[in-house]
Amino acid sequence: MKLLFTLFFALVTLGTFAQKDFQGKAIYMSKTTMDMSSFGGRGGGQMTEARKKEIADSMKSILEKTFILSFDKTSSLYKEDEQLASPTARRGSGFMAMMAGSSVKYKNTKDLIAIEETEFFGKKFLVSDKMETPKWELGSETKQIGNYTCFKATLIKDVDPIDWTNMRRRSNDDKKGETKKDSINVVKVSDDIEIPKQIEVVAWYTPQIPVNNGPGEHWGLPGLILEINSGRTTILCTEIILNPLQKEVIEAPSKGKEITREKYNETVKIKTEEMRQNFQGGGRGNRGGRQ
């Protein structure tokens, strides 16, 4: 009886993915943690625990989000769930607005086309990326995510230089030049902030959904990626719908100024540096603020 059920399930699965108009939808929860232990107050003072908690609570809508991945056999659209998006965070300004900004990421794993429609300081961009097959190392370790058996894969990834989720505060020794430990493996963003050049990415994928895709920029495995652990960010699939009744048109976004990823990163760096200098020139003049 069990063998007959297994064969029936396999036939149903193969039939599902054999359909010409096959489409699926996956819901992901994304959570990024912040190391608040190294945060200090202005003037070098130690920030109170109450202040740290206040900052963490205010950034919750930015650090915890829900995304929807709509996919077919070769292409996908990945975007934040508009119903759960925080309008309060989007009305912010400066760096907070940049972090809260939404985007739509399109991938075509057959034609190796990746385009992101994003907004930065009120301007819309169409950012094109070079898609090169990721060099995943496949493992034999498995775990269950919902109804799906997933296999582990790892990857050493170059960090995007403007990825704020991987930014960390530089130690006092590094700032004084007293030690050069790990200095060749980090990029100095400012006197206070640095980013590691590379990080390990751990993915869990299921061959039960044989599509070469996953959340965000992640892809390249023999099955849909259901979980990603990358730096301080974890992305976990919480729901999968195969062949939904209401299907979505999966095509590349078209609104915004066309720009390469390199040029876009350069634009963000320049604007971020301007913000930092403006903050140092004017924002720090008020020493009466909270610590």
mmCIF file of N, CA and C in Angstrom, residues 134-242:
data_model
loop_
_atom_site.group_PDB
_atom_site.id
_atom_site.type_symbol
_atom_site.label_atom_id
_atom_site.label_comp_id
_atom_site.label_asym_id
_atom_site.label_seq_id
_atom_site.Cartn_x
_atom_site.Cartn_y
_atom_site.Cartn_z
ATOM 1 N N PRO A 134 26.149 29.895 -9.843
ATOM 2 C CA PRO A 134 26.826 29.839 -8.537
ATOM 3 C C PRO A 134 27.556 28.504 -8.351
ATOM 4 N N LYS A 135 28.710 28.570 -7.684
ATOM 5 C CA LYS A 135 29.507 27.360 -7.450
ATOM 6 C C LYS A 135 29.143 26.746 -6.098
ATOM 7 N N TRP A 136 27.938 26.167 -6.063
ATOM 8 C CA TRP A 136 27.462 25.538 -4.842
ATOM 9 C C TRP A 136 28.227 24.242 -4.569
ATOM 10 N N GLU A 137 28.447 23.964 -3.305
ATOM 11 C CA GLU A 137 28.992 22.678 -2.891
ATOM 12 C C GLU A 137 27.846 21.878 -2.282
ATOM 13 N N LEU A 138 27.445 20.809 -2.963
ATOM 14 C CA LEU A 138 26.294 20.029 -2.522
ATOM 15 C C LEU A 138 26.680 19.079 -1.401
ATOM 16 N N GLY A 139 25.851 19.019 -0.382
ATOM 17 C CA GLY A 139 26.101 18.119 0.743
ATOM 18 C C GLY A 139 25.055 17.027 0.811
ATOM 19 N N SER A 140 25.247 16.098 1.728
ATOM 20 C CA SER A 140 24.318 14.987 1.905
ATOM 21 C C SER A 140 23.375 15.192 3.086
ATOM 22 N N GLU A 141 23.625 16.232 3.878
ATOM 23 C CA GLU A 141 22.796 16.502 5.055
ATOM 24 C C GLU A 141 21.395 16.921 4.625
ATOM 25 N N THR A 142 20.387 16.415 5.319
ATOM 26 C CA THR A 142 19.001 16.738 4.976
ATOM 27 C C THR A 142 18.240 17.238 6.201
ATOM 28 N N LYS A 143 17.150 17.920 5.944
ATOM 29 C CA LYS A 143 16.206 18.277 7.007
ATOM 30 C C LYS A 143 14.839 18.529 6.375
ATOM 31 N N GLN A 144 13.823 18.476 7.185
ATOM 32 C CA GLN A 144 12.464 18.642 6.719
ATOM 33 C C GLN A 144 12.023 20.087 6.905
ATOM 34 N N ILE A 145 11.512 20.685 5.838
ATOM 35 C CA ILE A 145 10.901 22.015 5.918
ATOM 36 C C ILE A 145 9.473 21.858 5.419
ATOM 37 N N GLY A 146 8.530 21.912 6.331
ATOM 38 C CA GLY A 146 7.138 21.643 5.971
ATOM 39 C C GLY A 146 6.998 20.213 5.490
ATOM 40 N N ASN A 147 6.428 20.059 4.300
ATOM 41 C CA ASN A 147 6.223 18.733 3.726
ATOM 42 C C ASN A 147 7.358 18.310 2.805
ATOM 43 N N TYR A 148 8.445 19.085 2.779
ATOM 44 C CA TYR A 148 9.496 18.852 1.793
ATOM 45 C C TYR A 148 10.813 18.441 2.449
ATOM 46 N N THR A 149 11.445 17.428 1.851
ATOM 47 C CA THR A 149 12.780 17.019 2.276
ATOM 48 C C THR A 149 13.802 17.904 1.564
ATOM 49 N N CYS A 150 14.653 18.551 2.333
ATOM 50 C CA CYS A 150 15.606 19.504 1.777
ATOM 51 C C CYS A 150 17.041 19.034 1.980
ATOM 52 N N PHE A 151 17.894 19.366 1.028
ATOM 53 C CA PHE A 151 19.310 19.035 1.083
ATOM 54 C C PHE A 151 20.123 20.315 1.280
ATOM 55 N N LYS A 152 21.250 20.166 1.956
ATOM 56 C CA LYS A 152 22.102 21.308 2.266
ATOM 57 C C LYS A 152 23.097 21.587 1.141
ATOM 58 N N ALA A 153 23.331 22.861 0.866
ATOM 59 C CA ALA A 153 24.361 23.293 -0.079
ATOM 60 C C ALA A 153 25.015 24.544 0.486
ATOM 61 N N THR A 154 26.305 24.716 0.240
ATOM 62 C CA THR A 154 27.031 25.885 0.753
ATOM 63 C C THR A 154 27.751 26.595 -0.381
ATOM 64 N N LEU A 155 28.040 27.866 -0.126
ATOM 65 C CA LEU A 155 28.656 28.718 -1.144
ATOM 66 C C LEU A 155 29.423 29.837 -0.460
ATOM 67 N N ILE A 156 30.629 30.134 -0.950
ATOM 68 C CA ILE A 156 31.369 31.316 -0.493
ATOM 69 C C ILE A 156 31.050 32.441 -1.464
ATOM 70 N N LYS A 157 30.500 33.514 -0.929
ATOM 71 C CA LYS A 157 29.956 34.586 -1.768
ATOM 72 C C LYS A 157 30.678 35.901 -1.511
ATOM 73 N N ASP A 158 30.978 36.624 -2.597
ATOM 74 C CA ASP A 158 31.501 37.984 -2.470
ATOM 75 C C ASP A 158 30.376 38.895 -1.998
ATOM 76 N N VAL A 159 30.654 39.713 -1.012
ATOM 77 C CA VAL A 159 29.627 40.575 -0.435
ATOM 78 C C VAL A 159 29.439 41.828 -1.274
ATOM 79 N N ASP A 160 28.184 42.156 -1.526
ATOM 80 C CA ASP A 160 27.856 43.396 -2.219
ATOM 81 C C ASP A 160 28.351 44.560 -1.350
ATOM 82 N N PRO A 161 29.178 45.463 -1.891
ATOM 83 C CA PRO A 161 29.763 46.536 -1.071
ATOM 84 C C PRO A 161 28.753 47.516 -0.481
ATOM 85 N N ILE A 162 27.508 47.501 -0.975
ATOM 86 C CA ILE A 162 26.500 48.404 -0.406
ATOM 87 C C ILE A 162 25.451 47.636 0.393
ATOM 88 N N ASP A 163 25.716 46.363 0.662
ATOM 89 C CA ASP A 163 24.773 45.564 1.437
ATOM 90 C C ASP A 163 24.897 45.918 2.914
ATOM 91 N N TRP A 164 24.006 46.762 3.403
ATOM 92 C CA TRP A 164 24.083 47.259 4.774
ATOM 93 C C TRP A 164 23.871 46.153 5.796
ATOM 94 N N THR A 165 23.233 45.031 5.407
ATOM 95 C CA THR A 165 22.971 43.967 6.376
ATOM 96 C C THR A 165 24.249 43.303 6.869
ATOM 97 N N ASN A 166 25.340 43.437 6.098
ATOM 98 C CA ASN A 166 26.611 42.840 6.504
ATOM 99 C C ASN A 166 27.577 43.851 7.116
ATOM 100 N N MET A 167 27.135 45.092 7.260
ATOM 101 C CA MET A 167 27.992 46.101 7.864
ATOM 102 C C MET A 167 28.172 45.829 9.354
ATOM 103 N N ARG A 168 29.366 46.127 9.872
ATOM 104 C CA ARG A 168 29.632 45.946 11.294
ATOM 105 C C ARG A 168 30.554 47.055 11.779
ATOM 106 N N ARG A 169 30.474 47.328 13.065
ATOM 107 C CA ARG A 169 31.296 48.391 13.644
ATOM 108 C C ARG A 169 32.737 47.917 13.791
ATOM 109 N N ARG A 170 33.679 48.758 13.403
ATOM 110 C CA ARG A 170 35.098 48.425 13.526
ATOM 111 C C ARG A 170 35.515 48.532 14.993
ATOM 112 N N SER A 171 36.436 47.655 15.390
ATOM 113 C CA SER A 171 36.906 47.687 16.775
ATOM 114 C C SER A 171 37.804 48.903 16.982
ATOM 115 N N ASN A 172 37.958 49.309 18.232
ATOM 116 C CA ASN A 172 38.818 50.454 18.556
ATOM 117 C C ASN A 172 40.268 50.197 18.168
ATOM 118 N N ASP A 173 40.724 48.945 18.310
ATOM 119 C CA ASP A 173 42.103 48.611 17.932
ATOM 120 C C ASP A 173 42.328 48.811 16.445
ATOM 121 N N ASP A 174 41.333 48.390 15.638
ATOM 122 C CA ASP A 174 41.456 48.564 14.193
ATOM 123 C C ASP A 174 41.524 50.038 13.831
ATOM 124 N N LYS A 175 40.715 50.844 14.508
ATOM 125 C CA LYS A 175 40.677 52.283 14.202
ATOM 126 C C LYS A 175 41.989 52.956 14.574
ATOM 127 N N LYS A 176 42.644 52.458 15.618
ATOM 128 C CA LYS A 176 43.923 53.033 16.033
ATOM 129 C C LYS A 176 45.096 52.470 15.246
ATOM 130 N N GLY A 177 44.823 51.448 14.439
ATOM 131 C CA GLY A 177 45.892 50.838 13.660
ATOM 132 C C GLY A 177 46.791 49.940 14.486
ATOM 133 N N GLU A 178 46.319 49.509 15.674
ATOM 134 C CA GLU A 178 47.146 48.692 16.553
ATOM 135 C C GLU A 178 47.180 47.229 16.131
ATOM 136 N N THR A 179 46.211 46.833 15.285
ATOM 137 C CA THR A 179 46.203 45.457 14.790
ATOM 138 C C THR A 179 45.678 45.429 13.378
ATOM 139 N N LYS A 180 46.198 44.513 12.584
ATOM 140 C CA LYS A 180 45.738 44.358 11.207
ATOM 141 C C LYS A 180 45.090 42.995 11.013
ATOM 142 N N LYS A 181 44.621 42.415 12.126
ATOM 143 C CA LYS A 181 43.985 41.109 12.069
ATOM 144 C C LYS A 181 42.777 41.145 11.137
ATOM 145 N N ASP A 182 42.760 40.218 10.146
ATOM 146 C CA ASP A 182 41.645 40.073 9.220
ATOM 147 C C ASP A 182 41.449 41.301 8.323
ATOM 148 N N SER A 183 42.420 42.216 8.287
ATOM 149 C CA SER A 183 42.244 43.454 7.528
ATOM 150 C C SER A 183 42.142 43.210 6.035
ATOM 151 N N ILE A 184 42.770 42.130 5.533
ATOM 152 C CA ILE A 184 42.704 41.867 4.092
ATOM 153 C C ILE A 184 41.355 41.257 3.709
ATOM 154 N N ASN A 185 40.555 40.871 4.691
ATOM 155 C CA ASN A 185 39.275 40.242 4.404
ATOM 156 C C ASN A 185 38.081 41.164 4.640
ATOM 157 N N VAL A 186 38.344 42.431 4.886
ATOM 158 C CA VAL A 186 37.261 43.382 5.110
ATOM 159 C C VAL A 186 37.467 44.629 4.254
ATOM 160 N N VAL A 187 36.366 45.333 4.022
ATOM 161 C CA VAL A 187 36.399 46.598 3.302
ATOM 162 C C VAL A 187 35.995 47.704 4.269
ATOM 163 N N LYS A 188 36.810 48.728 4.390
ATOM 164 C CA LYS A 188 36.518 49.850 5.277
ATOM 165 C C LYS A 188 35.503 50.767 4.603
ATOM 166 N N VAL A 189 34.357 50.943 5.243
ATOM 167 C CA VAL A 189 33.317 51.825 4.727
ATOM 168 C C VAL A 189 33.524 53.240 5.243
ATOM 169 N N SER A 190 33.854 53.353 6.520
ATOM 170 C CA SER A 190 34.117 54.647 7.148
ATOM 171 C C SER A 190 35.042 54.394 8.331
ATOM 172 N N ASP A 191 35.285 55.426 9.130
ATOM 173 C CA ASP A 191 36.131 55.254 10.317
ATOM 174 C C ASP A 191 35.500 54.308 11.325
ATOM 175 N N ASP A 192 34.181 54.135 11.235
ATOM 176 C CA ASP A 192 33.473 53.324 12.220
ATOM 177 C C ASP A 192 32.926 52.000 11.677
ATOM 178 N N ILE A 193 32.755 51.911 10.353
ATOM 179 C CA ILE A 193 32.046 50.778 9.778
ATOM 180 C C ILE A 193 32.914 50.014 8.777
ATOM 181 N N GLU A 194 32.777 48.691 8.754
ATOM 182 C CA GLU A 194 33.461 47.851 7.781
ATOM 183 C C GLU A 194 32.508 46.745 7.315
ATOM 184 N N ILE A 195 32.878 46.107 6.173
ATOM 185 C CA ILE A 195 32.094 45.007 5.610
ATOM 186 C C ILE A 195 33.044 43.877 5.268
ATOM 187 N N PRO A 196 32.706 42.631 5.620
ATOM 188 C CA PRO A 196 33.556 41.513 5.202
ATOM 189 C C PRO A 196 33.512 41.366 3.682
ATOM 190 N N LYS A 197 34.624 40.950 3.090
ATOM 191 C CA LYS A 197 34.670 40.799 1.632
ATOM 192 C C LYS A 197 33.889 39.571 1.168
ATOM 193 N N GLN A 198 33.881 38.531 1.991
ATOM 194 C CA GLN A 198 33.186 37.298 1.636
ATOM 195 C C GLN A 198 32.457 36.735 2.850
ATOM 196 N N ILE A 199 31.367 36.014 2.580
ATOM 197 C CA ILE A 199 30.635 35.323 3.629
ATOM 198 C C ILE A 199 30.212 33.952 3.105
ATOM 199 N N GLU A 200 29.912 33.043 4.033
ATOM 200 C CA GLU A 200 29.401 31.734 3.630
ATOM 201 C C GLU A 200 27.875 31.784 3.584
ATOM 202 N N VAL A 201 27.321 31.242 2.519
ATOM 203 C CA VAL A 201 25.870 31.131 2.361
ATOM 204 C C VAL A 201 25.485 29.656 2.476
ATOM 205 N N VAL A 202 24.507 29.369 3.316
ATOM 206 C CA VAL A 202 23.995 28.007 3.467
ATOM 207 C C VAL A 202 22.579 27.975 2.916
ATOM 208 N N ALA A 203 22.334 27.058 1.976
ATOM 209 C CA ALA A 203 21.013 26.925 1.366
ATOM 210 C C ALA A 203 20.450 25.536 1.616
ATOM 211 N N TRP A 204 19.129 25.475 1.722
ATOM 212 C CA TRP A 204 18.413 24.203 1.824
ATOM 213 C C TRP A 204 17.413 24.163 0.677
ATOM 214 N N TYR A 205 17.561 23.174 -0.202
ATOM 215 C CA TYR A 205 16.726 23.090 -1.410
ATOM 216 C C TYR A 205 16.023 21.733 -1.459
ATOM 217 N N THR A 206 14.907 21.699 -2.175
ATOM 218 C CA THR A 206 14.157 20.453 -2.279
ATOM 219 C C THR A 206 14.030 20.004 -3.737
ATOM 220 N N PRO A 207 14.518 18.814 -4.070
ATOM 221 C CA PRO A 207 14.339 18.261 -5.417
ATOM 222 C C PRO A 207 12.882 17.933 -5.727
ATOM 223 N N GLN A 208 12.015 17.940 -4.695
ATOM 224 C CA GLN A 208 10.597 17.675 -4.915
ATOM 225 C C GLN A 208 9.934 18.778 -5.734
ATOM 226 N N ILE A 209 10.567 19.957 -5.769
ATOM 227 C CA ILE A 209 10.104 21.044 -6.643
ATOM 228 C C ILE A 209 11.277 21.366 -7.569
ATOM 229 N N PRO A 210 11.375 20.672 -8.708
ATOM 230 C CA PRO A 210 12.578 20.739 -9.541
ATOM 231 C C PRO A 210 12.679 21.991 -10.411
ATOM 232 N N VAL A 211 12.763 23.148 -9.751
ATOM 233 C CA VAL A 211 13.016 24.406 -10.460
ATOM 234 C C VAL A 211 14.318 24.996 -9.955
ATOM 235 N N ASN A 212 15.059 25.590 -10.854
ATOM 236 C CA ASN A 212 16.400 26.098 -10.575
ATOM 237 C C ASN A 212 16.329 27.528 -10.046
ATOM 238 N N ASN A 213 15.652 27.723 -8.901
ATOM 239 C CA ASN A 213 15.375 29.090 -8.460
ATOM 240 C C ASN A 213 15.313 29.167 -6.942
ATOM 241 N N GLY A 214 15.142 30.394 -6.446
ATOM 242 C CA GLY A 214 15.087 30.618 -5.014
ATOM 243 C C GLY A 214 14.831 32.076 -4.697
ATOM 244 N N PRO A 215 14.795 32.442 -3.405
ATOM 245 C CA PRO A 215 14.484 33.817 -3.003
ATOM 246 C C PRO A 215 15.608 34.793 -3.340
ATOM 247 N N GLY A 216 15.224 36.038 -3.625
ATOM 248 C CA GLY A 216 16.214 37.075 -3.901
ATOM 249 C C GLY A 216 17.077 36.750 -5.093
ATOM 250 N N GLU A 217 18.392 36.902 -4.932
ATOM 251 C CA GLU A 217 19.336 36.616 -6.012
ATOM 252 C C GLU A 217 19.776 35.165 -6.034
ATOM 253 N N HIS A 218 19.250 34.340 -5.140
ATOM 254 C CA HIS A 218 19.749 32.975 -4.975
ATOM 255 C C HIS A 218 19.107 32.015 -5.977
ATOM 256 N N TRP A 219 19.919 31.143 -6.558
ATOM 257 C CA TRP A 219 19.458 30.164 -7.538
ATOM 258 C C TRP A 219 20.603 29.178 -7.797
ATOM 259 N N GLY A 220 20.394 28.280 -8.778
ATOM 260 C CA GLY A 220 21.490 27.430 -9.226
ATOM 261 C C GLY A 220 21.564 26.061 -8.581
ATOM 262 N N LEU A 221 20.475 25.596 -7.943
ATOM 263 C CA LEU A 221 20.463 24.276 -7.309
ATOM 264 C C LEU A 221 19.388 23.406 -7.954
ATOM 265 N N PRO A 222 19.523 22.090 -7.875
ATOM 266 C CA PRO A 222 18.553 21.181 -8.520
ATOM 267 C C PRO A 222 17.259 21.050 -7.734
ATOM 268 N N GLY A 223 16.655 22.178 -7.423
ATOM 269 C CA GLY A 223 15.420 22.198 -6.665
ATOM 270 C C GLY A 223 15.201 23.570 -6.062
ATOM 271 N N LEU A 224 13.961 23.902 -5.758
ATOM 272 C CA LEU A 224 13.628 25.206 -5.194
ATOM 273 C C LEU A 224 14.293 25.382 -3.835
ATOM 274 N N ILE A 225 14.929 26.522 -3.632
ATOM 275 C CA ILE A 225 15.572 26.831 -2.352
ATOM 276 C C ILE A 225 14.495 27.291 -1.368
ATOM 277 N N LEU A 226 14.391 26.581 -0.239
ATOM 278 C CA LEU A 226 13.376 26.910 0.765
ATOM 279 C C LEU A 226 13.946 27.676 1.956
ATOM 280 N N GLU A 227 15.258 27.645 2.127
ATOM 281 C CA GLU A 227 15.861 28.386 3.239
ATOM 282 C C GLU A 227 17.244 28.870 2.844
ATOM 283 N N ILE A 228 17.565 30.092 3.244
ATOM 284 C CA ILE A 228 18.877 30.701 3.023
ATOM 285 C C ILE A 228 19.371 31.287 4.336
ATOM 286 N N ASN A 229 20.619 30.989 4.676
ATOM 287 C CA ASN A 229 21.293 31.630 5.810
ATOM 288 C C ASN A 229 22.524 32.328 5.254
ATOM 289 N N SER A 230 22.495 33.652 5.242
ATOM 290 C CA SER A 230 23.556 34.445 4.623
ATOM 291 C C SER A 230 23.917 35.602 5.548
ATOM 292 N N GLY A 231 25.114 35.531 6.151
ATOM 293 C CA GLY A 231 25.500 36.575 7.091
ATOM 294 C C GLY A 231 24.529 36.625 8.260
ATOM 295 N N ARG A 232 23.961 37.786 8.513
ATOM 296 C CA ARG A 232 23.004 37.945 9.618
ATOM 297 C C ARG A 232 21.558 37.759 9.169
ATOM 298 N N THR A 233 21.356 37.348 7.914
ATOM 299 C CA THR A 233 20.006 37.229 7.368
ATOM 300 C C THR A 233 19.601 35.777 7.160
ATOM 301 N N THR A 234 18.390 35.447 7.609
ATOM 302 C CA THR A 234 17.795 34.142 7.363
ATOM 303 C C THR A 234 16.500 34.335 6.586
ATOM 304 N N ILE A 235 16.343 33.577 5.504
ATOM 305 C CA ILE A 235 15.131 33.625 4.687
ATOM 306 C C ILE A 235 14.532 32.228 4.697
ATOM 307 N N LEU A 236 13.295 32.093 5.180
ATOM 308 C CA LEU A 236 12.671 30.779 5.351
ATOM 309 C C LEU A 236 11.316 30.749 4.663
ATOM 310 N N CYS A 237 11.105 29.716 3.847
ATOM 311 C CA CYS A 237 9.821 29.535 3.177
ATOM 312 C C CYS A 237 8.789 29.027 4.173
ATOM 313 N N THR A 238 7.616 29.665 4.210
ATOM 314 C CA THR A 238 6.560 29.280 5.143
ATOM 315 C C THR A 238 5.337 28.701 4.443
ATOM 316 N N GLU A 239 5.249 28.877 3.119
ATOM 317 C CA GLU A 239 4.086 28.367 2.394
ATOM 318 C C GLU A 239 4.427 28.209 0.920
ATOM 319 N N ILE A 240 3.932 27.143 0.304
ATOM 320 C CA ILE A 240 4.135 26.903 -1.123
ATOM 321 C C ILE A 240 2.796 26.575 -1.762
ATOM 322 N N ILE A 241 2.500 27.221 -2.881
ATOM 323 C CA ILE A 241 1.290 26.947 -3.644
ATOM 324 C C ILE A 241 1.723 26.605 -5.064
ATOM 325 N N LEU A 242 1.412 25.389 -5.503
ATOM 326 C CA LEU A 242 1.751 24.973 -6.862
ATOM 327 C C LEU A 242 0.520 25.109 -7.753
#
